[in-house]
PDB file of N, CA and C in Angstrom:
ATOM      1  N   UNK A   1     123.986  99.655 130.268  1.00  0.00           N
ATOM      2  CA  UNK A   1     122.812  98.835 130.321  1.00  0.00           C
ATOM      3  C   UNK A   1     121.705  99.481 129.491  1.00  0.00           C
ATOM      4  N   UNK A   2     121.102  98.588 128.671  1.00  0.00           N
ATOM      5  CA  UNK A   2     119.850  98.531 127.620  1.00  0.00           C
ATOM      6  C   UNK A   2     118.232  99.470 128.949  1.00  0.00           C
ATOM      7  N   UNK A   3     117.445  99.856 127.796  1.00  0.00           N
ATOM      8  CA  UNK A   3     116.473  99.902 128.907  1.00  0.00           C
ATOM      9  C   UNK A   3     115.686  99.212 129.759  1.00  0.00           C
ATOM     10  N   UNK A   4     115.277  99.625 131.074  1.00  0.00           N
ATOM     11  CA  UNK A   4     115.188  98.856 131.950  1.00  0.00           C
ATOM     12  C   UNK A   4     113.363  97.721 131.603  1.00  0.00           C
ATOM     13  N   UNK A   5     113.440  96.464 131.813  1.00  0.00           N
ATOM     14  CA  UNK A   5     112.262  95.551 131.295  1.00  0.00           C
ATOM     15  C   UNK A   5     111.433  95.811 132.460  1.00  0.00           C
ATOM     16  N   UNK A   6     110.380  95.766 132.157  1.00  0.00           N
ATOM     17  CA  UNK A   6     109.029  94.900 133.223  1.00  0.00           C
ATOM     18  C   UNK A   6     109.402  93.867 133.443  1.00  0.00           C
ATOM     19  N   UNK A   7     109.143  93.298 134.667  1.00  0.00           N
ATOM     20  CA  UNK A   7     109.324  91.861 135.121  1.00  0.00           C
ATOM     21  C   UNK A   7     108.925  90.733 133.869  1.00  0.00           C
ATOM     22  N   UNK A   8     107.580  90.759 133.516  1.00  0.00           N
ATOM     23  CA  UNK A   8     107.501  90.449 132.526  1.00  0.00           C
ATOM     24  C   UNK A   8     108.044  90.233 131.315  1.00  0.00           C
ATOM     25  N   UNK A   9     108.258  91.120 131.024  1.00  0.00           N
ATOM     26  CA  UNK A   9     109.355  91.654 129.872  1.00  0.00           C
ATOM     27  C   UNK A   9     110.444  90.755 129.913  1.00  0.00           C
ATOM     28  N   UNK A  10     111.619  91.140 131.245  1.00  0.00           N
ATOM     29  CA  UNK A  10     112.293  90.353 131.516  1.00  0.00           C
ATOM     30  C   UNK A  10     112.320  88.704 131.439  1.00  0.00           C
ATOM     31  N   UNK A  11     111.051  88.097 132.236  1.00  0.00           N
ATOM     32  CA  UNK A  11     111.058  86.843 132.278  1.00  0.00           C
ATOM     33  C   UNK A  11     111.145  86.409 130.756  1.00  0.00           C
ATOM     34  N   UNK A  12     110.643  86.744 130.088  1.00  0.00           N
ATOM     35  CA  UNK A  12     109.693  86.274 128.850  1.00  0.00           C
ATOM     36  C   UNK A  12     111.600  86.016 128.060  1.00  0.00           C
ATOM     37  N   UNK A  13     112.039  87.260 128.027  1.00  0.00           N
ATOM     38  CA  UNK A  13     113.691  87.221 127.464  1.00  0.00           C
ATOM     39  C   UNK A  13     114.520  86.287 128.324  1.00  0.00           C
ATOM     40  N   UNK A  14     114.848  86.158 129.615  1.00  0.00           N
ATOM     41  CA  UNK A  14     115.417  85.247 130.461  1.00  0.00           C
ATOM     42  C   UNK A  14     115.026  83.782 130.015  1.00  0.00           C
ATOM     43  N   UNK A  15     114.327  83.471 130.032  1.00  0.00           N
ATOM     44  CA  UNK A  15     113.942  82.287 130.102  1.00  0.00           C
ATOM     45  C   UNK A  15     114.090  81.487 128.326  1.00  0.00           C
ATOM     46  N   UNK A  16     114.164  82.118 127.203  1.00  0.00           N
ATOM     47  CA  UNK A  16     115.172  81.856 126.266  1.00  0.00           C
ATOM     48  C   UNK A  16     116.339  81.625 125.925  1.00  0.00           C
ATOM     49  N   UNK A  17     117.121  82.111 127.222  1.00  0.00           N
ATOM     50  CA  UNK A  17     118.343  81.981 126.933  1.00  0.00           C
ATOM     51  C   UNK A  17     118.938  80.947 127.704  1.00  0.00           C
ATOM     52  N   UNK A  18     120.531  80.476 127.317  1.00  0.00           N
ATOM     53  CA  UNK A  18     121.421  79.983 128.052  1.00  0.00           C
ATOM     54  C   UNK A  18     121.623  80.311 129.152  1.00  0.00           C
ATOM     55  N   UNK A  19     121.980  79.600 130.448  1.00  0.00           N
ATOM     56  CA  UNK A  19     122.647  80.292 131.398  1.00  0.00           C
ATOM     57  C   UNK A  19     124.202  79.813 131.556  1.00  0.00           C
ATOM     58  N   UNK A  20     125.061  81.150 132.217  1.00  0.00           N
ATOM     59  CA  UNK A  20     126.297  81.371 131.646  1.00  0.00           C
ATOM     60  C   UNK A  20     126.762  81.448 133.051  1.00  0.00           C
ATOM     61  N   UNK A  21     127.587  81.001 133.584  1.00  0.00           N
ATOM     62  CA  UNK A  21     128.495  80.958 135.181  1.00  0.00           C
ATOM     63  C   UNK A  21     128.729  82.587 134.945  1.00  0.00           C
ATOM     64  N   UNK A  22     128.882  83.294 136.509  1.00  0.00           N
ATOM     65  CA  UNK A  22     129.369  84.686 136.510  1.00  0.00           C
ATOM     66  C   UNK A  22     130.739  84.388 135.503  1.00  0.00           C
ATOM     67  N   UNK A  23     131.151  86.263 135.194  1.00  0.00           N
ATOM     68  CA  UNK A  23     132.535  86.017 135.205  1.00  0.00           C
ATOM     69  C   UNK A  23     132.861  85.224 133.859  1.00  0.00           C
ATOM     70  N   UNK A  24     131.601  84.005 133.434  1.00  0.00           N
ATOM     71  CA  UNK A  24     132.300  83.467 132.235  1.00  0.00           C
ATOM     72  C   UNK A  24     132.407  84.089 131.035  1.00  0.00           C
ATOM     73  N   UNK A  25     132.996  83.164 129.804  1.00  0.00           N
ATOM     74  CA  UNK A  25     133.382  84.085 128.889  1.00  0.00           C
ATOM     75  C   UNK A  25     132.704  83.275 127.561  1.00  0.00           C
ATOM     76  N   UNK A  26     132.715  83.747 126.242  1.00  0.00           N
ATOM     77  CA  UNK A  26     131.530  83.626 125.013  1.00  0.00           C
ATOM     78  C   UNK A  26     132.792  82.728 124.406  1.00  0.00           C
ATOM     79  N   UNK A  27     132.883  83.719 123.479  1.00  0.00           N
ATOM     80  CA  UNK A  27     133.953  83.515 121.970  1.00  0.00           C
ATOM     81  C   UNK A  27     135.839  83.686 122.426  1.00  0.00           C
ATOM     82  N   UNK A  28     135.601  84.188 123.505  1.00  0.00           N
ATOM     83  CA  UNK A  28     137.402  85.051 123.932  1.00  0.00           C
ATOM     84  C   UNK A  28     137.461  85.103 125.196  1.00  0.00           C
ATOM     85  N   UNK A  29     138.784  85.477 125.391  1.00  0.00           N
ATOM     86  CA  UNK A  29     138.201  86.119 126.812  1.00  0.00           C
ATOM     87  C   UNK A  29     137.976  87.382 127.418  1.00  0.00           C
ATOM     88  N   UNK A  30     137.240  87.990 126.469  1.00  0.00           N
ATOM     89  CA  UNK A  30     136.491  89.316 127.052  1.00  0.00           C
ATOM     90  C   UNK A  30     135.313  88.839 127.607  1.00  0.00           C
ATOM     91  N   UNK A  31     135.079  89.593 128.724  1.00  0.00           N
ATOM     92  CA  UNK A  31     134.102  89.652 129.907  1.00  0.00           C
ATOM     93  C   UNK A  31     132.748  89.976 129.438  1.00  0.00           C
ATOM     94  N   UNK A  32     131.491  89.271 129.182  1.00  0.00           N
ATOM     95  CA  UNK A  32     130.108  89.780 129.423  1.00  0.00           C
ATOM     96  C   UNK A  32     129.845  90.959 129.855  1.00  0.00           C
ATOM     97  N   UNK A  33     129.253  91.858 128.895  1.00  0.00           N
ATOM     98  CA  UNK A  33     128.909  92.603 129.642  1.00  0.00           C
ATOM     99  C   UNK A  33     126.670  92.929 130.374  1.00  0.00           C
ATOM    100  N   UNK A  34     126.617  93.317 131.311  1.00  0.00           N
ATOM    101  CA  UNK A  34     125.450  93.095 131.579  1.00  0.00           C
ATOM    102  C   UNK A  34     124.557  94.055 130.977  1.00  0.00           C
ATOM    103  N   UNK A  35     123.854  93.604 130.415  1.00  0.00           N
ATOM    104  CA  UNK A  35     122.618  94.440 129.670  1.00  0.00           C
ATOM    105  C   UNK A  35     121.357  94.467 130.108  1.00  0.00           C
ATOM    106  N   UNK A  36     120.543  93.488 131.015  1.00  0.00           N
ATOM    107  CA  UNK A  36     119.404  93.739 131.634  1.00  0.00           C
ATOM    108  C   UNK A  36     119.810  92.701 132.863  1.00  0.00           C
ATOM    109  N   UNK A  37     119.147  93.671 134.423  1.00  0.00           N
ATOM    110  CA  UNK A  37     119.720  93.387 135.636  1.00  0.00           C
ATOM    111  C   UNK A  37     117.978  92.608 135.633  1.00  0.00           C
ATOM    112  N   UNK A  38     117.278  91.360 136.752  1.00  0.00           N
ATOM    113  CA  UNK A  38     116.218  91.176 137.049  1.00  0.00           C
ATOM    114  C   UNK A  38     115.766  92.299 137.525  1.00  0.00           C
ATOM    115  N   UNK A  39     114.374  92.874 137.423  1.00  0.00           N
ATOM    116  CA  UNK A  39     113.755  93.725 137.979  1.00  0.00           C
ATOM    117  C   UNK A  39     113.587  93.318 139.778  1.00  0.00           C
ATOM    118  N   UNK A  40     113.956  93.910 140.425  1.00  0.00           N
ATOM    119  CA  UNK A  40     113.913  94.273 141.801  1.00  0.00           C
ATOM    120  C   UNK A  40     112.672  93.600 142.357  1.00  0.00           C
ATOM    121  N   UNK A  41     111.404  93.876 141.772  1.00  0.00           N
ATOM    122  CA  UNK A  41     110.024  93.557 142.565  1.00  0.00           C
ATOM    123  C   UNK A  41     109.840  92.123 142.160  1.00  0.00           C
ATOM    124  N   UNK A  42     110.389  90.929 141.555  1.00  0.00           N
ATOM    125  CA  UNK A  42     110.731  90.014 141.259  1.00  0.00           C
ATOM    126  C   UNK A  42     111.375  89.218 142.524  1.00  0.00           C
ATOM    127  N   UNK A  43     111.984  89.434 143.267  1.00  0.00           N
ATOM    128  CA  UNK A  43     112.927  88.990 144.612  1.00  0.00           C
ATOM    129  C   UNK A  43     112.381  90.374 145.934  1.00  0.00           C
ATOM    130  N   UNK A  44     112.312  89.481 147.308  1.00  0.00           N
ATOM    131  CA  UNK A  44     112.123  90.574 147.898  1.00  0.00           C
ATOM    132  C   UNK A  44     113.359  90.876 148.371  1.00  0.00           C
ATOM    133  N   UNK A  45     113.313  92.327 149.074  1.00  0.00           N
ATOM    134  CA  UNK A  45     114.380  93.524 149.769  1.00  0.00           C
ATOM    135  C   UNK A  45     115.719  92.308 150.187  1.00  0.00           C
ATOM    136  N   UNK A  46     115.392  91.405 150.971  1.00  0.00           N
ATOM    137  CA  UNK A  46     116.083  90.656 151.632  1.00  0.00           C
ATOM    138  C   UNK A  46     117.197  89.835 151.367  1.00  0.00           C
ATOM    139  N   UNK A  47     116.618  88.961 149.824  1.00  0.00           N
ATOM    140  CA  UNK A  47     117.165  88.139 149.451  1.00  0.00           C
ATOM    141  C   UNK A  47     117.935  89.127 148.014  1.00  0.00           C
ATOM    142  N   UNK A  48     119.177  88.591 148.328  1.00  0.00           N
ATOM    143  CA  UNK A  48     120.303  89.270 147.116  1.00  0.00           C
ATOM    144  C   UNK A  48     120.745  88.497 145.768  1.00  0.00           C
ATOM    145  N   UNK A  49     120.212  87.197 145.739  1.00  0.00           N
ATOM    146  CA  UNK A  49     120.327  86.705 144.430  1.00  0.00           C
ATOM    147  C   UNK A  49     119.343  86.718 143.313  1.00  0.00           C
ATOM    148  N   UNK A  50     119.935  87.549 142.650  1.00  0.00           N
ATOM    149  CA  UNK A  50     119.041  88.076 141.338  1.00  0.00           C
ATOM    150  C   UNK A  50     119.747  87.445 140.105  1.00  0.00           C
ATOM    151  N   UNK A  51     119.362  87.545 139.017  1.00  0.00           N
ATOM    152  CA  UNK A  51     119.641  87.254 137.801  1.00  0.00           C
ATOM    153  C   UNK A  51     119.776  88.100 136.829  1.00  0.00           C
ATOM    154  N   UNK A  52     120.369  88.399 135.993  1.00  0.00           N
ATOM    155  CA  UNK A  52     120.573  89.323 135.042  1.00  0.00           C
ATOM    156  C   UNK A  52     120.846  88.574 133.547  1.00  0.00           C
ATOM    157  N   UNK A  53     120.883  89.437 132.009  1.00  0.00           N
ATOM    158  CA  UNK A  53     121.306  89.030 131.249  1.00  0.00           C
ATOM    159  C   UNK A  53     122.349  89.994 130.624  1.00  0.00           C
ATOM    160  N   UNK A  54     123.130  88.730 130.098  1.00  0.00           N
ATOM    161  CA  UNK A  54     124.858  89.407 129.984  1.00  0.00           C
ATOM    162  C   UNK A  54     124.667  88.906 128.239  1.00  0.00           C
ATOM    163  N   UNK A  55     125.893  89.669 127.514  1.00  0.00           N
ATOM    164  CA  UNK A  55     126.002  89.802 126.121  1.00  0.00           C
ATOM    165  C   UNK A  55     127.516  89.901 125.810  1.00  0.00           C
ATOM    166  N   UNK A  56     127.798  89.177 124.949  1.00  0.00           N
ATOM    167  CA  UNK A  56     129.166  88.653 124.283  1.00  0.00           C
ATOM    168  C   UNK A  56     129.431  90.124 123.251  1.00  0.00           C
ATOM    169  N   UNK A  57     130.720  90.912 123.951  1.00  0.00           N
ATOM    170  CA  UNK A  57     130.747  92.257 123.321  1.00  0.00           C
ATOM    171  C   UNK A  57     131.266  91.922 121.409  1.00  0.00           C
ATOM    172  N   UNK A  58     131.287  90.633 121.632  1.00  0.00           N
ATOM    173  CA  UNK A  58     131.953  90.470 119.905  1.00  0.00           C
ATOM    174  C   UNK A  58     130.972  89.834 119.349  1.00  0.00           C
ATOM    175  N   UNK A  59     130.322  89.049 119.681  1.00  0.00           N
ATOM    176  CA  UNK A  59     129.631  88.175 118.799  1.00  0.00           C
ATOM    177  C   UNK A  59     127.961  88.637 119.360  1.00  0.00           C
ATOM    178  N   UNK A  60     127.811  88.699 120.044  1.00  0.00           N
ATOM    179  CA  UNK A  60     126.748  89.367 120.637  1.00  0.00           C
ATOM    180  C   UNK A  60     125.228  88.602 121.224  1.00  0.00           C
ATOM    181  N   UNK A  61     125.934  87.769 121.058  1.00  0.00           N
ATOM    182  CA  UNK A  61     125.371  86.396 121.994  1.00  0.00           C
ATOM    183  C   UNK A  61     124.808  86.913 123.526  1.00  0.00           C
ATOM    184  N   UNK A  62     123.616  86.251 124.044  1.00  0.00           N
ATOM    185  CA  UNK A  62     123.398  86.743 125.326  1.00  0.00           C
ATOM    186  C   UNK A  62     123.423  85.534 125.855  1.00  0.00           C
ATOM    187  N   UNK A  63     123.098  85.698 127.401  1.00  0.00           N
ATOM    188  CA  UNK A  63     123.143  84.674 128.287  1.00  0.00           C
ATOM    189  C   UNK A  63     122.284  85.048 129.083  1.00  0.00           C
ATOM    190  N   UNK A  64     121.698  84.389 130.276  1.00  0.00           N
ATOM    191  CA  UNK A  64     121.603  84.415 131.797  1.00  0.00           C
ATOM    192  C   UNK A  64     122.728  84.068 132.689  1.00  0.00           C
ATOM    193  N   UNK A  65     122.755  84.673 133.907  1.00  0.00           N
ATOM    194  CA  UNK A  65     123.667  84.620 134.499  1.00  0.00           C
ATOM    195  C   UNK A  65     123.516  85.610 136.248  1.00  0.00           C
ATOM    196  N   UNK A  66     124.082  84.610 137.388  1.00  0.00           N
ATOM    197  CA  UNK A  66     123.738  85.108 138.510  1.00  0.00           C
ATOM    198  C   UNK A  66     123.930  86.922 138.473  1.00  0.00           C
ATOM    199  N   UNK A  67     123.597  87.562 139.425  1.00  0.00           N
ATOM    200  CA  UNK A  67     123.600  89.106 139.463  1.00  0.00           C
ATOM    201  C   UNK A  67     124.558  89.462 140.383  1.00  0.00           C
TER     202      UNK A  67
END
């Protein structure tokens, strides 16, 4: 994983992109890999669905996608 964003940061990149089902796949079927997780203070302690952005290891395409 890339370095970690400010919430900010994050949103601003999230919200450009596609969103991509877990697990799905780009160009092949190699697996996404995740490159920026949502920042934590974004969701509280409680609730476990976060968002992250994932990247196509060949073509290098990103996505959104559940966490």
């Amino acid at each position: 994983m890339e370095k970690k964003l400010t919430l900010t940061e994050y949103r601003s990149l999230a919200y450009t992109l596609r969103p991509i089902k877990p697990l799905g796949t780009c160009c092949s079927n190699v697996l996404l890999e995740t490159i920026h997780a949502e920042p934590i203070e974004s969701r509280p302690q409680t609730r476990g669905k976060r968002n992250c952005i994932v990247q196509c290891p060949e073509c290098k395409k990103m996505y959104t996608s559940k966490y």
